[in-house]
């Protein structure tokens, strides 16, 4: 059981002082009742509202973002916009971070969480959680690329694990990786002299980017979706 002011501060990013002020001003309800004492102990199943914003009650938060171009996958950056800035106040918590990196110009499925163990599980190469990308390149997609990806491309930091390339058009394909090295897809195509012009992550494990989530939008994952990420799919 945690104190109400601490939960509000942690989960919204406002200071403890501001959380206390909001509570004593009667702006906070716990399971439908206005609570004015900051040290009120919140139960696991209590629903907390700050004004009309619901504060997530789970121990950890798991957010899916449809990452737009122009945002870096970091919690802070002195010059550039970060994916964390796209998280709305009602989902924000201290300690959230992007679970895995997408390049600044890459779009699509990104998970943001404050659960380090979960992030490790979905990112660790040993766990083989497949990540599927839609790719557009500046040259025609060839059988050699498909063969090379499947056999394992040699990059400067070692041979890549076998990756699946499915041609979807002359210049487009879907690539499924089970590891996540720096600029991996761009470097893999670079071995064939091709430049990636568009890169969009479609899925992680068995979870696909929801079609109704517009670029820049976030929402909390359901427990079923969370389980899908860790479920292995047969590619
Ligand atoms: N591979 C890349 O080159 N960039 C990404 O953002 C993701 C995978």
Short mmCIF file of C-alpha atoms and ligand atoms in Angstrom, two decimals:
data_model
loop_
_atom_site.label_atom_id
_atom_site.label_comp_id
_atom_site.label_asym_id
_atom_site.label_seq_id
_atom_site.Cartn_x
_atom_site.Cartn_y
_atom_site.Cartn_z
CA UNK A 1 0.00 0.00 0.00
CA UNK A 2 1.50 3.29 -1.10
CA UNK A 3 0.73 6.87 -0.12
CA UNK A 4 -1.61 8.74 -2.41
CA UNK A 5 0.69 11.75 -2.94
CA UNK A 6 3.62 9.47 -3.82
CA UNK A 7 1.58 7.50 -6.37
CA UNK A 8 0.28 10.66 -8.03
CA UNK A 9 3.72 12.21 -8.20
CA UNK A 10 5.36 9.02 -9.55
CA UNK A 11 2.71 8.33 -12.10
CA UNK A 12 2.16 11.82 -13.46
CA UNK A 13 5.58 13.43 -13.09
CA UNK A 14 4.23 16.34 -11.01
CA UNK A 15 6.16 17.19 -7.84
CA UNK A 16 5.19 15.72 -4.50
CA UNK A 17 4.34 19.27 -3.34
CA UNK A 18 1.95 19.78 -6.27
CA UNK A 19 0.42 16.35 -5.69
CA UNK A 20 -0.24 17.27 -2.05
CA UNK A 21 -1.76 20.60 -3.13
CA UNK A 22 -4.05 18.86 -5.64
CA UNK A 23 -5.16 16.38 -2.99
CA UNK A 24 -5.98 19.00 -0.36
CA UNK A 25 -7.80 21.07 -3.01
CA UNK A 26 -10.17 18.12 -3.49
CA UNK A 27 -9.04 17.37 -7.05
CA UNK A 28 -8.28 13.71 -6.37
CA UNK A 29 -10.71 10.84 -6.06
CA UNK A 30 -9.91 7.29 -5.01
CA UNK A 31 -12.51 4.75 -6.07
CA UNK A 32 -15.09 7.49 -6.45
CA UNK A 33 -14.48 9.38 -3.18
CA UNK A 34 -12.71 12.70 -2.83
CA UNK A 35 -9.66 12.13 -0.62
CA UNK A 36 -8.01 15.14 0.99
CA UNK A 37 -5.23 13.48 2.98
CA UNK A 38 -1.93 12.96 1.22
CA UNK A 39 -0.95 9.98 3.36
CA UNK A 40 -4.09 8.04 2.40
CA UNK A 41 -3.01 4.46 1.63
CA UNK A 42 -4.13 3.30 -1.79
CA UNK A 43 -5.19 -0.32 -2.30
CA UNK A 44 -4.23 -2.40 -5.34
CA UNK A 45 -7.66 -2.22 -6.93
CA UNK A 46 -8.35 1.43 -6.20
CA UNK A 47 -9.06 3.71 -9.15
CA UNK A 48 -7.45 7.11 -8.84
CA UNK A 49 -8.50 10.21 -10.76
CA UNK A 50 -6.70 13.54 -10.84
CA UNK A 51 -9.35 15.87 -12.20
CA UNK A 52 -10.80 13.90 -15.08
CA UNK A 53 -7.55 12.02 -15.82
CA UNK A 54 -7.35 8.43 -14.68
CA UNK A 55 -4.07 7.53 -13.01
CA UNK A 56 -3.05 4.03 -13.92
CA UNK A 57 -3.30 1.67 -10.94
CA UNK A 58 -0.85 -1.00 -12.05
CA UNK A 59 2.53 -1.43 -10.42
CA UNK A 60 4.15 -0.88 -13.81
CA UNK A 61 3.00 0.88 -16.92
CA UNK A 62 3.25 -0.45 -20.48
CA UNK A 63 2.53 1.98 -23.28
CA UNK A 64 2.37 1.46 -27.02
CA UNK A 65 3.41 4.44 -29.13
CA UNK A 66 3.12 4.85 -32.87
CA UNK A 67 6.43 6.65 -33.19
CA UNK A 68 6.51 9.46 -35.73
CA UNK A 69 9.65 10.64 -37.51
CA UNK A 70 11.77 13.28 -35.81
CA UNK A 71 11.81 11.89 -32.25
CA UNK A 72 14.80 10.20 -30.63
CA UNK A 73 14.44 7.03 -28.56
CA UNK A 74 15.76 8.48 -25.32
CA UNK A 75 14.36 9.72 -22.04
CA UNK A 76 16.18 13.05 -22.26
CA UNK A 77 18.04 14.93 -24.91
CA UNK A 78 19.39 18.47 -24.68
CA UNK A 79 18.56 19.34 -28.29
CA UNK A 80 16.14 16.86 -29.80
CA UNK A 81 12.56 15.87 -29.15
CA UNK A 82 12.26 12.52 -27.32
CA UNK A 83 9.58 9.84 -27.56
CA UNK A 84 8.87 10.42 -23.85
CA UNK A 85 7.52 13.88 -24.73
CA UNK A 86 4.71 12.13 -26.62
CA UNK A 87 3.41 10.38 -23.50
CA UNK A 88 0.27 12.18 -22.24
CA UNK A 89 0.16 13.22 -18.54
CA UNK A 90 -2.34 10.53 -17.56
CA UNK A 91 0.10 7.79 -18.70
CA UNK A 92 3.29 9.49 -17.56
CA UNK A 93 5.28 8.08 -14.65
CA UNK A 94 8.72 8.80 -13.31
CA UNK A 95 11.17 6.24 -14.64
CA UNK A 96 9.52 5.46 -17.98
CA UNK A 97 11.86 4.78 -20.88
CA UNK A 98 11.65 3.41 -24.42
CA UNK A 99 12.13 -0.38 -24.43
CA UNK A 100 14.47 -0.55 -27.39
CA UNK A 101 15.57 2.01 -29.89
CA UNK A 102 14.19 3.12 -33.19
CA UNK A 103 16.24 5.59 -35.21
CA UNK A 104 15.05 9.20 -35.35
CA UNK A 105 13.68 8.68 -38.87
CA UNK A 106 12.12 5.26 -38.14
CA UNK A 107 8.38 5.08 -37.43
CA UNK A 108 5.98 2.61 -35.87
CA UNK A 109 5.66 0.33 -32.90
CA UNK A 110 7.50 1.40 -29.79
CA UNK A 111 6.94 0.22 -26.24
CA UNK A 112 7.50 2.62 -23.35
CA UNK A 113 7.57 1.26 -19.83
CA UNK A 114 9.00 1.63 -16.35
CA UNK A 115 9.55 -2.14 -16.02
CA UNK A 116 13.23 -2.88 -16.60
CA UNK A 117 12.81 -6.66 -16.31
CA UNK A 118 10.13 -6.68 -19.00
CA UNK A 119 12.28 -4.52 -21.28
CA UNK A 120 15.18 -6.90 -20.80
CA UNK A 121 13.01 -9.90 -21.62
CA UNK A 122 11.72 -8.47 -24.89
CA UNK A 123 15.07 -7.09 -26.01
CA UNK A 124 17.56 -9.78 -24.96
CA UNK A 125 18.82 -11.50 -28.12
CA UNK A 126 18.56 -14.87 -26.34
CA UNK A 127 14.80 -14.47 -26.01
CA UNK A 128 14.34 -14.18 -29.77
CA UNK A 129 11.31 -11.90 -29.62
CA UNK A 130 10.90 -11.22 -33.35
CA UNK A 131 10.55 -7.64 -34.53
CA UNK A 132 9.02 -7.09 -37.94
CA UNK A 133 9.66 -4.00 -40.07
CA UNK A 134 8.21 -2.67 -43.30
CA UNK A 135 11.15 -1.46 -45.37
CA UNK A 136 11.49 0.63 -48.53
CA UNK A 137 14.88 0.79 -50.23
CA UNK A 138 16.29 2.77 -53.14
CA UNK A 139 17.10 -0.34 -55.24
CA UNK A 140 14.99 -3.31 -56.29
CA UNK A 141 14.71 -6.03 -53.64
CA UNK A 142 16.63 -9.10 -54.88
CA UNK A 143 16.77 -12.83 -54.19
CA UNK A 144 20.41 -12.31 -53.11
CA UNK A 145 19.22 -10.02 -50.34
CA UNK A 146 16.68 -12.58 -49.20
CA UNK A 147 19.32 -15.33 -49.24
CA UNK A 148 21.91 -13.16 -47.51
CA UNK A 149 19.51 -12.12 -44.75
CA UNK A 150 18.52 -15.73 -44.17
CA UNK A 151 22.13 -16.99 -44.07
CA UNK A 152 23.36 -14.16 -41.83
CA UNK A 153 24.95 -10.92 -42.97
CA UNK A 154 28.40 -10.07 -41.65
CA UNK A 155 28.46 -6.60 -40.12
CA UNK A 156 31.37 -4.80 -38.45
CA UNK A 157 30.15 -6.08 -35.05
CA UNK A 158 29.78 -9.72 -36.13
CA UNK A 159 27.46 -11.98 -38.10
CA UNK A 160 23.76 -11.24 -37.75
CA UNK A 161 21.31 -13.94 -36.77
CA UNK A 162 19.24 -15.28 -39.61
CA UNK A 163 16.59 -12.74 -40.61
CA UNK A 164 13.52 -13.23 -42.76
CA UNK A 165 13.02 -11.00 -45.79
CA UNK A 166 9.66 -11.13 -47.52
CA UNK A 167 9.41 -9.17 -50.75
CA UNK A 168 6.20 -7.10 -50.90
CA UNK A 169 6.96 -4.96 -53.97
CA UNK A 170 9.83 -4.00 -56.28
CA UNK A 171 11.38 -1.69 -53.68
CA UNK A 172 9.56 -2.85 -50.57
CA UNK A 173 9.78 -5.80 -48.22
CA UNK A 174 9.13 -6.94 -44.67
CA UNK A 175 12.13 -7.90 -42.56
CA UNK A 176 11.90 -9.86 -39.31
CA UNK A 177 14.83 -9.65 -36.91
CA UNK A 178 15.34 -11.44 -33.63
CA UNK A 179 18.05 -9.09 -32.41
CA UNK A 180 18.36 -5.34 -32.35
CA UNK A 181 21.74 -3.93 -33.19
CA UNK A 182 22.48 -0.30 -33.87
CA UNK A 183 21.09 0.66 -37.33
CA UNK A 184 20.85 -3.05 -38.06
CA UNK A 185 18.46 -3.03 -41.00
CA UNK A 186 20.12 -0.03 -42.62
CA UNK A 187 23.51 -1.68 -42.28
CA UNK A 188 22.24 -5.02 -43.58
CA UNK A 189 20.89 -3.41 -46.75
CA UNK A 190 24.04 -1.32 -46.94
CA UNK A 191 25.94 -4.59 -47.56
CA UNK A 192 24.04 -4.81 -50.87
CA UNK A 193 24.69 -1.16 -51.74
CA UNK A 194 21.08 -0.24 -50.95
CA UNK A 195 19.85 2.67 -48.86
CA UNK A 196 16.79 2.35 -46.62
CA UNK A 197 14.43 5.22 -47.42
CA UNK A 198 11.50 4.27 -45.14
CA UNK A 199 11.54 2.06 -42.07
CA UNK A 200 8.47 1.27 -39.98
CA UNK A 201 8.17 -1.28 -37.17
CA UNK A 202 5.04 -3.37 -37.58
CA UNK A 203 5.19 -5.86 -34.71
CA UNK A 204 7.04 -7.26 -31.72
CA UNK A 205 6.44 -10.92 -30.89
CA UNK A 206 2.80 -11.61 -31.65
CA UNK A 207 1.70 -8.00 -31.10
CA UNK A 208 1.06 -5.73 -34.11
CA UNK A 209 0.92 -1.95 -34.02
CA UNK A 210 -2.82 -1.17 -33.62
CA UNK A 211 -4.17 0.20 -36.89
CA UNK A 212 -6.19 2.92 -35.19
CA UNK A 213 -3.19 4.38 -33.35
CA UNK A 214 -2.16 7.45 -35.35
CA UNK A 215 1.47 8.61 -35.58
CA UNK A 216 2.37 10.30 -32.30
CA UNK A 217 -0.44 8.60 -30.37
CA UNK A 218 0.01 6.42 -27.29
CA UNK A 219 -2.18 4.19 -25.21
CA UNK A 220 -1.78 1.71 -22.39
CA UNK A 221 -1.41 -1.93 -23.40
CA UNK A 222 -3.94 -4.47 -22.21
CA UNK A 223 -2.69 -7.56 -20.35
CA UNK A 224 -3.51 -9.67 -23.40
CA UNK A 225 -1.44 -7.43 -25.67
CA UNK A 226 1.41 -7.52 -23.18
CA UNK A 227 1.37 -11.31 -23.23
CA UNK A 228 1.34 -11.27 -27.04
CA UNK A 229 4.62 -9.36 -27.14
CA UNK A 230 6.36 -12.14 -25.28
CA UNK A 231 4.59 -14.93 -27.14
CA UNK A 232 6.70 -16.37 -29.89
CA UNK A 233 5.17 -16.40 -33.33
CA UNK A 234 6.04 -18.88 -36.03
CA UNK A 235 7.36 -16.76 -38.83
N1 LIG B 1 17.14 -1.09 -37.90
C1 LIG B 1 17.55 0.15 -38.23
O1 LIG B 1 18.45 0.33 -39.05
N2 LIG B 1 16.94 1.20 -37.66
C2 LIG B 1 15.92 1.07 -36.78
O2 LIG B 1 15.38 2.08 -36.31
C3 LIG B 1 15.49 -0.23 -36.46
C4 LIG B 1 16.13 -1.30 -37.03
#
